[in-house]
């Protein structure tokens, strides 16, 4: 029987009846994995810590339409979408999502990019953006850091790609932007009323 939260390696399952756990939340100790008890699930690499949630402001004004959401890769170098795409027009001002220091201005894979390192250790990345700031410059939240460029966009129409990175881990920028309303809906219609 498989302990909850522990994925089993199918290749090992074909062996001599031995299965090695992999890529799941760690058990509190080896004995608890055998008993079916699992330690609390650690935060996902793509979920910001509570202290960093809802700290960012939108990089375009007015608030843009999200064209494509974050889709983390299954592996470090795997396919995925490491940020969000926001509807934009060429020449539209791009705003720093939070105060920080510009850590990169340049071209990556043919796309003009800007990165800003924030006090919480998260870097915001913007592309394709013609920079109006320089590496090492301090910026304030809401300050214009450049203009959206039409060349270099991976969208079918012009867009701004916004990324969020802590160390080597990509985060979902929407979780940092906040401003979402949660609305619970019934699964099967309204509850039945008594006689």
Short mmCIF file of N, CA and C in Angstrom, two decimals:
data_model
loop_
_atom_site.label_atom_id
_atom_site.label_comp_id
_atom_site.label_asym_id
_atom_site.label_seq_id
_atom_site.Cartn_x
_atom_site.Cartn_y
_atom_site.Cartn_z
N UNK A 1 0.85 -1.18 0.00
CA UNK A 1 0.00 0.00 0.00
C UNK A 1 0.88 1.23 0.00
N UNK A 2 0.50 2.24 -0.73
CA UNK A 2 1.28 3.47 -0.87
C UNK A 2 0.85 4.48 0.18
N UNK A 3 1.84 5.09 0.85
CA UNK A 3 1.55 6.12 1.84
C UNK A 3 1.01 7.35 1.13
N UNK A 4 0.03 8.05 1.71
CA UNK A 4 -0.49 9.25 1.07
C UNK A 4 0.62 10.27 0.86
N UNK A 5 0.61 10.92 -0.29
CA UNK A 5 1.57 11.98 -0.57
C UNK A 5 2.91 11.50 -1.04
N UNK A 6 3.10 10.18 -1.19
CA UNK A 6 4.38 9.65 -1.66
C UNK A 6 4.16 9.00 -3.01
N UNK A 7 4.85 9.48 -4.02
CA UNK A 7 4.74 8.91 -5.36
C UNK A 7 5.68 7.72 -5.45
N UNK A 8 5.26 6.68 -6.12
CA UNK A 8 6.10 5.50 -6.26
C UNK A 8 6.67 5.43 -7.66
N UNK A 9 7.90 4.98 -7.75
CA UNK A 9 8.59 4.87 -9.02
C UNK A 9 8.10 3.62 -9.74
N UNK A 10 7.43 3.77 -10.92
CA UNK A 10 6.90 2.62 -11.62
C UNK A 10 8.00 1.67 -12.07
N UNK A 11 9.19 2.19 -12.38
CA UNK A 11 10.28 1.32 -12.81
C UNK A 11 10.69 0.40 -11.66
N UNK A 12 10.72 0.94 -10.45
CA UNK A 12 11.08 0.13 -9.30
C UNK A 12 10.00 -0.91 -9.01
N UNK A 13 8.75 -0.57 -9.31
CA UNK A 13 7.65 -1.48 -9.05
C UNK A 13 7.77 -2.75 -9.89
N UNK A 14 8.46 -2.66 -11.04
CA UNK A 14 8.63 -3.83 -11.90
C UNK A 14 9.74 -4.73 -11.40
N UNK A 15 10.51 -4.24 -10.43
CA UNK A 15 11.63 -5.02 -9.90
C UNK A 15 11.14 -6.12 -9.00
N UNK A 16 11.92 -6.42 -7.99
CA UNK A 16 11.62 -7.54 -7.10
C UNK A 16 10.60 -7.14 -6.04
N UNK A 17 9.56 -6.45 -6.45
CA UNK A 17 8.51 -6.09 -5.51
C UNK A 17 8.88 -4.92 -4.61
N UNK A 18 9.99 -4.26 -4.89
CA UNK A 18 10.44 -3.16 -4.07
C UNK A 18 10.13 -1.84 -4.76
N UNK A 19 9.54 -0.90 -4.03
CA UNK A 19 9.20 0.40 -4.58
C UNK A 19 9.92 1.49 -3.80
N UNK A 20 10.60 2.38 -4.50
CA UNK A 20 11.30 3.50 -3.88
C UNK A 20 10.43 4.75 -3.97
N UNK A 21 10.22 5.46 -2.86
CA UNK A 21 9.47 6.71 -2.93
C UNK A 21 10.29 7.77 -3.63
N UNK A 22 9.59 8.68 -4.32
CA UNK A 22 10.25 9.82 -4.97
C UNK A 22 9.29 10.98 -5.08
N UNK A 23 9.80 12.16 -5.18
CA UNK A 23 9.08 13.40 -5.51
C UNK A 23 7.74 13.56 -4.83
N UNK A 24 7.67 13.38 -3.57
CA UNK A 24 6.45 13.66 -2.84
C UNK A 24 6.82 14.36 -1.55
N UNK A 25 5.86 14.82 -0.79
CA UNK A 25 6.19 15.45 0.47
C UNK A 25 6.88 14.45 1.38
N UNK A 26 7.92 14.82 2.08
CA UNK A 26 8.62 13.89 2.93
C UNK A 26 7.79 13.51 4.14
N UNK A 27 7.94 12.28 4.58
CA UNK A 27 7.29 11.84 5.80
C UNK A 27 8.06 12.41 6.97
N UNK A 28 7.41 12.52 8.13
CA UNK A 28 8.06 13.05 9.31
C UNK A 28 9.27 12.20 9.67
N UNK A 29 9.14 10.89 9.55
CA UNK A 29 10.26 9.98 9.75
C UNK A 29 9.95 8.70 8.98
N UNK A 30 10.95 7.82 8.75
CA UNK A 30 10.70 6.63 7.94
C UNK A 30 9.56 5.76 8.46
N UNK A 31 9.42 5.65 9.78
CA UNK A 31 8.36 4.80 10.34
C UNK A 31 6.98 5.35 10.00
N UNK A 32 6.84 6.68 9.96
CA UNK A 32 5.52 7.25 9.68
C UNK A 32 5.10 6.99 8.24
N UNK A 33 6.06 6.86 7.32
CA UNK A 33 5.71 6.55 5.93
C UNK A 33 5.10 5.16 5.85
N UNK A 34 5.61 4.24 6.67
CA UNK A 34 5.08 2.88 6.65
C UNK A 34 3.70 2.82 7.30
N UNK A 35 3.45 3.70 8.27
CA UNK A 35 2.16 3.67 8.95
C UNK A 35 1.09 4.45 8.20
N UNK A 36 1.48 5.14 7.12
CA UNK A 36 0.52 5.91 6.35
C UNK A 36 0.40 7.34 6.80
N UNK A 37 1.17 7.73 7.84
CA UNK A 37 1.15 9.11 8.29
C UNK A 37 2.19 9.90 7.51
N UNK A 38 1.82 11.07 7.11
CA UNK A 38 2.73 11.90 6.33
C UNK A 38 2.82 13.26 6.99
N UNK A 39 4.02 13.83 6.97
CA UNK A 39 4.22 15.17 7.52
C UNK A 39 3.40 16.16 6.70
N UNK A 40 3.11 17.32 7.27
CA UNK A 40 2.38 18.33 6.50
C UNK A 40 3.10 18.62 5.18
N UNK A 41 2.30 18.83 4.16
CA UNK A 41 2.86 19.10 2.83
C UNK A 41 3.63 20.41 2.86
N UNK A 42 4.92 20.38 2.43
CA UNK A 42 5.66 21.63 2.38
C UNK A 42 5.11 22.55 1.29
N UNK A 43 5.39 23.84 1.41
CA UNK A 43 4.94 24.78 0.39
C UNK A 43 5.56 24.41 -0.95
N UNK A 44 4.77 24.52 -2.00
CA UNK A 44 5.26 24.27 -3.35
C UNK A 44 6.31 25.31 -3.69
N UNK A 45 7.24 24.93 -4.56
CA UNK A 45 8.27 25.86 -5.01
C UNK A 45 7.64 27.04 -5.75
N UNK A 46 6.42 26.86 -6.22
CA UNK A 46 5.79 27.93 -6.99
C UNK A 46 4.83 28.76 -6.15
N UNK A 47 4.76 28.49 -4.84
CA UNK A 47 3.88 29.25 -3.97
C UNK A 47 4.71 30.17 -3.10
N UNK A 48 4.55 31.48 -3.26
CA UNK A 48 5.31 32.40 -2.43
C UNK A 48 4.95 32.26 -0.96
N UNK A 49 5.87 32.60 -0.07
CA UNK A 49 5.62 32.59 1.37
C UNK A 49 4.56 33.65 1.68
N UNK A 50 3.79 33.47 2.78
CA UNK A 50 2.73 34.42 3.10
C UNK A 50 3.23 35.86 3.20
N UNK A 51 4.45 36.07 3.67
CA UNK A 51 4.96 37.43 3.84
C UNK A 51 5.18 38.14 2.51
N UNK A 52 5.24 37.38 1.40
CA UNK A 52 5.48 38.02 0.11
C UNK A 52 4.22 38.09 -0.74
N UNK A 53 3.13 37.52 -0.30
CA UNK A 53 1.91 37.53 -1.11
C UNK A 53 1.32 38.93 -1.20
N UNK A 54 0.76 39.24 -2.36
CA UNK A 54 0.03 40.47 -2.62
C UNK A 54 0.86 41.73 -2.37
N UNK A 55 2.12 41.66 -2.63
CA UNK A 55 2.98 42.81 -2.44
C UNK A 55 3.21 43.55 -3.75
N UNK A 56 2.99 42.91 -4.86
CA UNK A 56 3.30 43.52 -6.15
C UNK A 56 2.11 44.30 -6.68
N UNK A 57 2.41 45.30 -7.47
CA UNK A 57 1.37 46.00 -8.22
C UNK A 57 1.49 45.58 -9.68
N UNK A 58 0.45 45.80 -10.43
CA UNK A 58 0.45 45.41 -11.83
C UNK A 58 1.48 46.23 -12.60
N UNK A 59 2.21 45.60 -13.55
CA UNK A 59 3.24 46.30 -14.31
C UNK A 59 2.71 47.14 -15.46
N UNK A 60 1.43 47.06 -15.72
CA UNK A 60 0.78 47.86 -16.76
C UNK A 60 -0.44 48.53 -16.15
N UNK A 61 -0.76 49.72 -16.64
CA UNK A 61 -1.93 50.43 -16.13
C UNK A 61 -2.73 50.97 -17.32
N UNK A 62 -4.05 50.69 -17.33
CA UNK A 62 -4.84 49.99 -16.31
C UNK A 62 -4.50 48.49 -16.27
N UNK A 63 -5.06 47.83 -15.26
CA UNK A 63 -4.80 46.40 -15.07
C UNK A 63 -5.09 45.65 -16.37
N UNK A 64 -4.10 44.90 -16.87
CA UNK A 64 -4.26 44.23 -18.17
C UNK A 64 -4.98 42.88 -18.08
N UNK A 65 -5.36 42.39 -19.23
CA UNK A 65 -5.93 41.05 -19.36
C UNK A 65 -4.77 40.05 -19.32
N UNK A 66 -4.95 38.96 -18.58
CA UNK A 66 -3.95 37.89 -18.56
C UNK A 66 -4.23 36.99 -19.76
N UNK A 67 -3.27 36.95 -20.69
CA UNK A 67 -3.43 36.15 -21.91
C UNK A 67 -3.02 34.70 -21.70
N UNK A 68 -2.00 34.49 -20.88
CA UNK A 68 -1.51 33.13 -20.62
C UNK A 68 -1.00 33.07 -19.19
N UNK A 69 -1.39 32.03 -18.49
CA UNK A 69 -1.04 31.87 -17.08
C UNK A 69 0.26 31.11 -16.91
N UNK A 70 0.74 31.10 -15.69
CA UNK A 70 1.94 30.38 -15.28
C UNK A 70 1.70 28.88 -15.40
N UNK A 71 2.66 28.16 -15.98
CA UNK A 71 2.58 26.69 -16.10
C UNK A 71 3.98 26.16 -15.85
N UNK A 72 4.30 25.84 -14.59
CA UNK A 72 5.66 25.43 -14.26
C UNK A 72 6.05 24.14 -14.97
N UNK A 73 7.33 24.03 -15.32
CA UNK A 73 7.79 22.80 -15.97
C UNK A 73 7.85 21.65 -14.97
N UNK A 74 7.73 20.43 -15.47
CA UNK A 74 7.82 19.26 -14.61
C UNK A 74 9.26 19.02 -14.15
N UNK A 75 10.22 19.45 -14.96
CA UNK A 75 11.64 19.30 -14.62
C UNK A 75 12.32 20.65 -14.81
N UNK A 76 13.52 20.77 -14.26
CA UNK A 76 14.25 22.04 -14.33
C UNK A 76 14.34 22.60 -15.74
N UNK A 77 14.67 21.78 -16.70
CA UNK A 77 14.86 22.26 -18.08
C UNK A 77 13.68 21.90 -18.98
N UNK A 78 12.59 21.44 -18.42
CA UNK A 78 11.44 21.00 -19.20
C UNK A 78 10.62 22.15 -19.75
N UNK A 79 9.70 21.78 -20.63
CA UNK A 79 8.80 22.77 -21.24
C UNK A 79 7.84 23.30 -20.18
N UNK A 80 7.47 24.54 -20.32
CA UNK A 80 6.53 25.17 -19.41
C UNK A 80 6.43 26.64 -19.73
N UNK A 81 5.65 27.35 -18.97
CA UNK A 81 5.53 28.80 -19.13
C UNK A 81 5.87 29.41 -17.79
N UNK A 82 7.07 29.98 -17.70
CA UNK A 82 7.65 30.43 -16.44
C UNK A 82 7.29 31.87 -16.11
N UNK A 83 6.05 32.21 -16.23
CA UNK A 83 5.57 33.56 -15.95
C UNK A 83 4.16 33.70 -16.48
N UNK A 84 3.73 34.94 -16.65
CA UNK A 84 2.40 35.22 -17.20
C UNK A 84 2.55 36.20 -18.35
N UNK A 85 1.64 36.12 -19.31
CA UNK A 85 1.61 37.05 -20.44
C UNK A 85 0.44 37.99 -20.25
N UNK A 86 0.72 39.28 -20.36
CA UNK A 86 -0.28 40.32 -20.17
C UNK A 86 -0.50 41.07 -21.47
N UNK A 87 -1.76 41.31 -21.83
CA UNK A 87 -2.08 42.06 -23.05
C UNK A 87 -1.47 43.45 -22.94
N UNK A 88 -0.79 43.86 -24.01
CA UNK A 88 -0.11 45.16 -24.02
C UNK A 88 -0.09 45.72 -25.43
N UNK A 89 0.27 46.98 -25.53
CA UNK A 89 0.45 47.61 -26.84
C UNK A 89 1.89 48.11 -26.94
N UNK A 90 2.45 48.08 -28.15
CA UNK A 90 3.82 48.58 -28.31
C UNK A 90 3.92 50.02 -27.82
N UNK A 91 5.00 50.31 -27.08
CA UNK A 91 5.22 51.66 -26.56
C UNK A 91 4.55 51.93 -25.23
N UNK A 92 3.78 50.97 -24.70
CA UNK A 92 3.12 51.15 -23.41
C UNK A 92 4.16 51.13 -22.28
N UNK A 93 4.05 52.06 -21.31
CA UNK A 93 5.00 52.08 -20.20
C UNK A 93 4.89 50.82 -19.34
N UNK A 94 6.05 50.28 -18.95
CA UNK A 94 6.14 49.12 -18.05
C UNK A 94 6.57 49.65 -16.69
N UNK A 95 5.85 49.27 -15.65
CA UNK A 95 6.08 49.77 -14.30
C UNK A 95 6.72 48.69 -13.43
N UNK A 96 7.63 49.10 -12.54
CA UNK A 96 8.22 48.16 -11.58
C UNK A 96 7.10 47.68 -10.67
N UNK A 97 7.03 46.37 -10.44
CA UNK A 97 5.97 45.80 -9.62
C UNK A 97 6.18 46.07 -8.13
N UNK A 98 7.44 46.34 -7.76
CA UNK A 98 7.79 46.65 -6.37
C UNK A 98 9.13 47.36 -6.39
N UNK A 99 9.48 48.00 -5.29
CA UNK A 99 10.77 48.67 -5.20
C UNK A 99 11.89 47.64 -5.23
N UNK A 100 13.04 48.06 -5.75
CA UNK A 100 14.18 47.15 -5.81
C UNK A 100 15.33 47.76 -6.58
N UNK A 101 16.27 46.89 -6.96
CA UNK A 101 17.44 47.31 -7.72
C UNK A 101 17.47 46.57 -9.04
N UNK A 102 17.67 47.30 -10.13
CA UNK A 102 17.74 46.68 -11.45
C UNK A 102 18.98 45.78 -11.47
N UNK A 103 18.76 44.47 -11.70
CA UNK A 103 19.87 43.52 -11.69
C UNK A 103 20.29 43.09 -13.09
N UNK A 104 19.47 43.39 -14.09
CA UNK A 104 19.81 43.03 -15.46
C UNK A 104 19.05 43.91 -16.44
N UNK A 105 19.77 44.38 -17.44
CA UNK A 105 19.17 45.04 -18.61
C UNK A 105 19.94 44.49 -19.79
N UNK A 106 19.26 43.86 -20.73
CA UNK A 106 19.96 43.31 -21.88
C UNK A 106 19.04 42.49 -22.75
N UNK A 107 19.67 41.66 -23.58
CA UNK A 107 18.93 40.82 -24.51
C UNK A 107 19.21 39.36 -24.16
N UNK A 108 18.14 38.59 -23.99
CA UNK A 108 18.25 37.16 -23.73
C UNK A 108 17.42 36.46 -24.80
N UNK A 109 18.05 35.53 -25.52
CA UNK A 109 17.38 34.78 -26.59
C UNK A 109 16.66 35.71 -27.57
N UNK A 110 17.30 36.83 -27.89
CA UNK A 110 16.75 37.76 -28.87
C UNK A 110 15.68 38.68 -28.32
N UNK A 111 15.41 38.62 -27.01
CA UNK A 111 14.34 39.43 -26.41
C UNK A 111 14.94 40.46 -25.47
N UNK A 112 14.56 41.74 -25.61
CA UNK A 112 15.04 42.74 -24.66
C UNK A 112 14.37 42.54 -23.30
N UNK A 113 15.19 42.42 -22.25
CA UNK A 113 14.68 42.06 -20.93
C UNK A 113 15.20 42.99 -19.84
N UNK A 114 14.45 43.04 -18.75
CA UNK A 114 14.83 43.75 -17.54
C UNK A 114 14.52 42.82 -16.37
N UNK A 115 15.42 42.80 -15.38
CA UNK A 115 15.17 42.09 -14.12
C UNK A 115 15.38 43.07 -12.98
N UNK A 116 14.52 42.98 -11.96
CA UNK A 116 14.63 43.82 -10.77
C UNK A 116 14.66 42.90 -9.56
N UNK A 117 15.69 43.07 -8.71
CA UNK A 117 15.81 42.29 -7.47
C UNK A 117 15.14 43.08 -6.35
N UNK A 118 14.21 42.42 -5.66
CA UNK A 118 13.45 43.07 -4.58
C UNK A 118 14.01 42.65 -3.22
N UNK A 119 13.67 43.40 -2.18
CA UNK A 119 14.21 43.19 -0.83
C UNK A 119 13.92 41.78 -0.30
N UNK A 120 12.84 41.14 -0.74
CA UNK A 120 12.48 39.81 -0.26
C UNK A 120 13.24 38.70 -0.99
N UNK A 121 14.16 39.07 -1.91
CA UNK A 121 14.95 38.08 -2.64
C UNK A 121 14.31 37.60 -3.92
N UNK A 122 13.13 38.06 -4.24
CA UNK A 122 12.46 37.67 -5.49
C UNK A 122 12.88 38.65 -6.58
N UNK A 123 13.14 38.10 -7.77
CA UNK A 123 13.42 38.93 -8.95
C UNK A 123 12.20 38.95 -9.84
N UNK A 124 11.81 40.16 -10.26
CA UNK A 124 10.75 40.27 -11.27
C UNK A 124 11.47 40.42 -12.60
N UNK A 125 10.91 39.78 -13.64
CA UNK A 125 11.50 39.86 -14.98
C UNK A 125 10.43 40.33 -15.95
N UNK A 126 10.86 41.12 -16.93
CA UNK A 126 9.95 41.74 -17.88
C UNK A 126 10.52 41.58 -19.28
N UNK A 127 9.67 41.17 -20.24
CA UNK A 127 10.12 41.09 -21.64
C UNK A 127 8.91 41.16 -22.57
N UNK A 128 9.02 41.63 -23.77
CA UNK A 128 10.11 42.41 -24.34
C UNK A 128 9.94 43.88 -23.95
N UNK A 129 10.97 44.45 -23.35
CA UNK A 129 10.90 45.81 -22.85
C UNK A 129 12.16 46.57 -23.24
N UNK A 130 11.98 47.71 -23.88
CA UNK A 130 13.07 48.64 -24.13
C UNK A 130 13.31 49.42 -22.85
N UNK A 131 14.47 49.25 -22.24
CA UNK A 131 14.75 49.78 -20.90
C UNK A 131 14.95 51.29 -20.90
N UNK A 132 14.45 51.92 -19.83
CA UNK A 132 14.75 53.32 -19.55
C UNK A 132 15.54 53.41 -18.24
N UNK A 133 15.99 52.25 -17.73
CA UNK A 133 16.79 52.16 -16.50
C UNK A 133 18.09 51.43 -16.82
N UNK A 134 19.04 51.52 -15.88
CA UNK A 134 20.33 50.85 -16.05
C UNK A 134 20.55 49.84 -14.92
N UNK A 135 21.37 48.84 -15.17
CA UNK A 135 21.74 47.87 -14.15
C UNK A 135 22.34 48.61 -12.96
N UNK A 136 21.90 48.25 -11.75
CA UNK A 136 22.38 48.87 -10.53
C UNK A 136 21.53 50.02 -10.04
N UNK A 137 20.61 50.49 -10.87
CA UNK A 137 19.74 51.61 -10.51
C UNK A 137 18.64 51.16 -9.56
N UNK A 138 18.35 51.98 -8.56
CA UNK A 138 17.24 51.71 -7.64
C UNK A 138 15.95 52.20 -8.29
N UNK A 139 14.88 51.42 -8.13
CA UNK A 139 13.58 51.80 -8.67
C UNK A 139 12.53 51.68 -7.57
N UNK A 140 11.49 52.48 -7.70
CA UNK A 140 10.37 52.44 -6.76
C UNK A 140 9.20 51.70 -7.41
N UNK A 141 8.33 51.14 -6.58
CA UNK A 141 7.12 50.49 -7.10
C UNK A 141 6.33 51.49 -7.93
N UNK A 142 5.93 51.10 -9.12
CA UNK A 142 5.14 51.96 -9.99
C UNK A 142 5.96 52.86 -10.89
N UNK A 143 7.29 52.84 -10.73
CA UNK A 143 8.16 53.66 -11.58
C UNK A 143 8.25 53.04 -12.97
N UNK A 144 8.22 53.87 -14.00
CA UNK A 144 8.40 53.38 -15.36
C UNK A 144 9.83 52.89 -15.53
N UNK A 145 9.99 51.64 -16.00
CA UNK A 145 11.32 51.07 -16.20
C UNK A 145 11.63 50.87 -17.68
N UNK A 146 10.62 51.05 -18.53
CA UNK A 146 10.82 50.89 -19.97
C UNK A 146 9.49 50.89 -20.69
N UNK A 147 9.58 50.57 -22.00
CA UNK A 147 8.39 50.54 -22.84
C UNK A 147 8.26 49.17 -23.50
N UNK A 148 7.02 48.68 -23.61
CA UNK A 148 6.78 47.40 -24.28
C UNK A 148 7.22 47.52 -25.73
N UNK A 149 7.98 46.52 -26.18
CA UNK A 149 8.40 46.46 -27.58
C UNK A 149 7.60 45.38 -28.30
N UNK A 150 7.36 45.59 -29.58
CA UNK A 150 6.62 44.57 -30.33
C UNK A 150 7.55 43.45 -30.78
N UNK A 151 8.80 43.78 -31.08
CA UNK A 151 9.76 42.76 -31.50
C UNK A 151 10.21 41.94 -30.30
N UNK A 152 10.30 40.63 -30.47
CA UNK A 152 10.78 39.76 -29.41
C UNK A 152 9.70 39.13 -28.57
N UNK A 153 8.44 39.50 -28.78
CA UNK A 153 7.35 38.92 -28.01
C UNK A 153 7.09 37.50 -28.49
N UNK A 154 6.81 36.58 -27.56
CA UNK A 154 6.47 35.22 -27.96
C UNK A 154 4.96 35.04 -28.10
N UNK A 155 4.21 36.10 -27.91
CA UNK A 155 2.75 36.05 -28.06
C UNK A 155 2.37 36.27 -29.52
N UNK A 156 1.18 35.84 -29.88
CA UNK A 156 0.70 36.08 -31.25
C UNK A 156 0.40 37.56 -31.46
N UNK A 157 -0.02 38.25 -30.40
CA UNK A 157 -0.16 39.71 -30.43
C UNK A 157 0.84 40.25 -29.41
N UNK A 158 1.01 41.54 -29.36
CA UNK A 158 1.98 42.11 -28.42
C UNK A 158 1.55 41.83 -26.99
N UNK A 159 2.51 41.42 -26.17
CA UNK A 159 2.22 41.17 -24.77
C UNK A 159 3.46 41.51 -23.95
N UNK A 160 3.26 41.62 -22.64
CA UNK A 160 4.35 41.73 -21.69
C UNK A 160 4.41 40.42 -20.94
N UNK A 161 5.59 39.79 -20.95
CA UNK A 161 5.80 38.58 -20.16
C UNK A 161 6.39 39.01 -18.83
N UNK A 162 5.71 38.66 -17.73
CA UNK A 162 6.17 38.97 -16.38
C UNK A 162 6.54 37.67 -15.68
N UNK A 163 7.76 37.61 -15.18
CA UNK A 163 8.21 36.44 -14.44
C UNK A 163 8.55 36.79 -13.02
N UNK A 164 8.65 35.76 -12.17
CA UNK A 164 9.04 35.91 -10.77
C UNK A 164 9.95 34.74 -10.41
N UNK A 165 11.12 35.05 -9.86
CA UNK A 165 12.10 34.00 -9.56
C UNK A 165 12.68 34.24 -8.17
N UNK A 166 12.72 33.19 -7.36
CA UNK A 166 13.40 33.22 -6.07
C UNK A 166 14.52 32.18 -6.16
N UNK A 167 15.77 32.63 -6.14
CA UNK A 167 16.89 31.72 -6.35
C UNK A 167 16.80 31.17 -7.75
N UNK A 168 16.65 29.85 -7.87
CA UNK A 168 16.49 29.21 -9.18
C UNK A 168 15.05 28.74 -9.40
N UNK A 169 14.16 29.06 -8.47
CA UNK A 169 12.78 28.59 -8.56
C UNK A 169 11.86 29.66 -9.13
N UNK A 170 11.09 29.27 -10.14
CA UNK A 170 10.11 30.18 -10.73
C UNK A 170 8.84 30.15 -9.89
N UNK A 171 8.26 31.33 -9.68
CA UNK A 171 7.04 31.48 -8.90
C UNK A 171 5.92 31.97 -9.82
N UNK A 172 4.70 31.80 -9.38
CA UNK A 172 3.55 32.29 -10.13
C UNK A 172 3.36 33.78 -9.81
N UNK A 173 3.61 34.67 -10.77
CA UNK A 173 3.46 36.10 -10.50
C UNK A 173 2.05 36.50 -10.07
N UNK A 174 1.02 35.78 -10.50
CA UNK A 174 -0.34 36.13 -10.12
C UNK A 174 -0.54 36.04 -8.61
N UNK A 175 0.17 35.11 -7.96
CA UNK A 175 0.05 34.99 -6.51
C UNK A 175 0.68 36.18 -5.80
N UNK A 176 1.68 36.79 -6.43
CA UNK A 176 2.32 37.97 -5.85
C UNK A 176 1.53 39.24 -6.14
N UNK A 177 0.82 39.25 -7.25
CA UNK A 177 0.02 40.42 -7.62
C UNK A 177 -1.23 40.52 -6.78
N UNK A 178 -1.81 39.37 -6.41
CA UNK A 178 -3.01 39.37 -5.60
C UNK A 178 -4.18 40.02 -6.32
N UNK A 179 -5.14 40.46 -5.54
CA UNK A 179 -6.29 41.13 -6.11
C UNK A 179 -7.34 40.20 -6.67
N UNK A 180 -7.23 38.92 -6.41
CA UNK A 180 -8.22 37.97 -6.92
C UNK A 180 -9.32 37.80 -5.89
N UNK A 181 -10.53 37.68 -6.37
CA UNK A 181 -11.66 37.40 -5.49
C UNK A 181 -11.99 35.92 -5.56
N UNK A 182 -12.17 35.31 -4.41
CA UNK A 182 -12.55 33.90 -4.35
C UNK A 182 -14.05 33.83 -4.16
N UNK A 183 -14.68 33.01 -4.99
CA UNK A 183 -16.13 32.85 -4.91
C UNK A 183 -16.43 31.37 -4.93
N UNK A 184 -17.03 30.85 -3.87
CA UNK A 184 -17.37 29.44 -3.80
C UNK A 184 -18.74 29.21 -4.43
N UNK A 185 -18.82 28.18 -5.24
CA UNK A 185 -20.07 27.84 -5.90
C UNK A 185 -20.48 26.43 -5.48
N UNK A 186 -21.76 26.15 -5.41
CA UNK A 186 -22.20 24.80 -5.05
C UNK A 186 -21.84 23.81 -6.16
N UNK A 187 -21.54 22.59 -5.78
CA UNK A 187 -21.20 21.56 -6.74
C UNK A 187 -22.41 21.03 -7.49
N UNK A 188 -23.53 20.91 -6.80
CA UNK A 188 -24.69 20.23 -7.41
C UNK A 188 -25.97 21.06 -7.24
N UNK A 189 -25.89 22.33 -7.36
CA UNK A 189 -27.08 23.17 -7.24
C UNK A 189 -27.37 23.49 -5.80
N UNK A 190 -28.48 24.17 -5.56
CA UNK A 190 -28.83 24.58 -4.19
C UNK A 190 -29.17 23.37 -3.34
N UNK A 191 -28.94 23.48 -2.00
CA UNK A 191 -29.27 22.35 -1.13
C UNK A 191 -30.78 22.10 -1.11
N UNK A 192 -31.15 20.86 -0.90
CA UNK A 192 -32.57 20.49 -0.84
C UNK A 192 -33.19 21.05 0.42
N UNK A 193 -34.41 21.51 0.32
CA UNK A 193 -35.11 22.07 1.50
C UNK A 193 -35.97 20.98 2.13
N UNK A 194 -36.11 21.05 3.43
CA UNK A 194 -36.90 20.06 4.17
C UNK A 194 -38.39 20.17 3.86
N UNK A 195 -39.19 19.17 4.34
CA UNK A 195 -40.64 19.17 4.05
C UNK A 195 -41.40 20.28 4.67
#
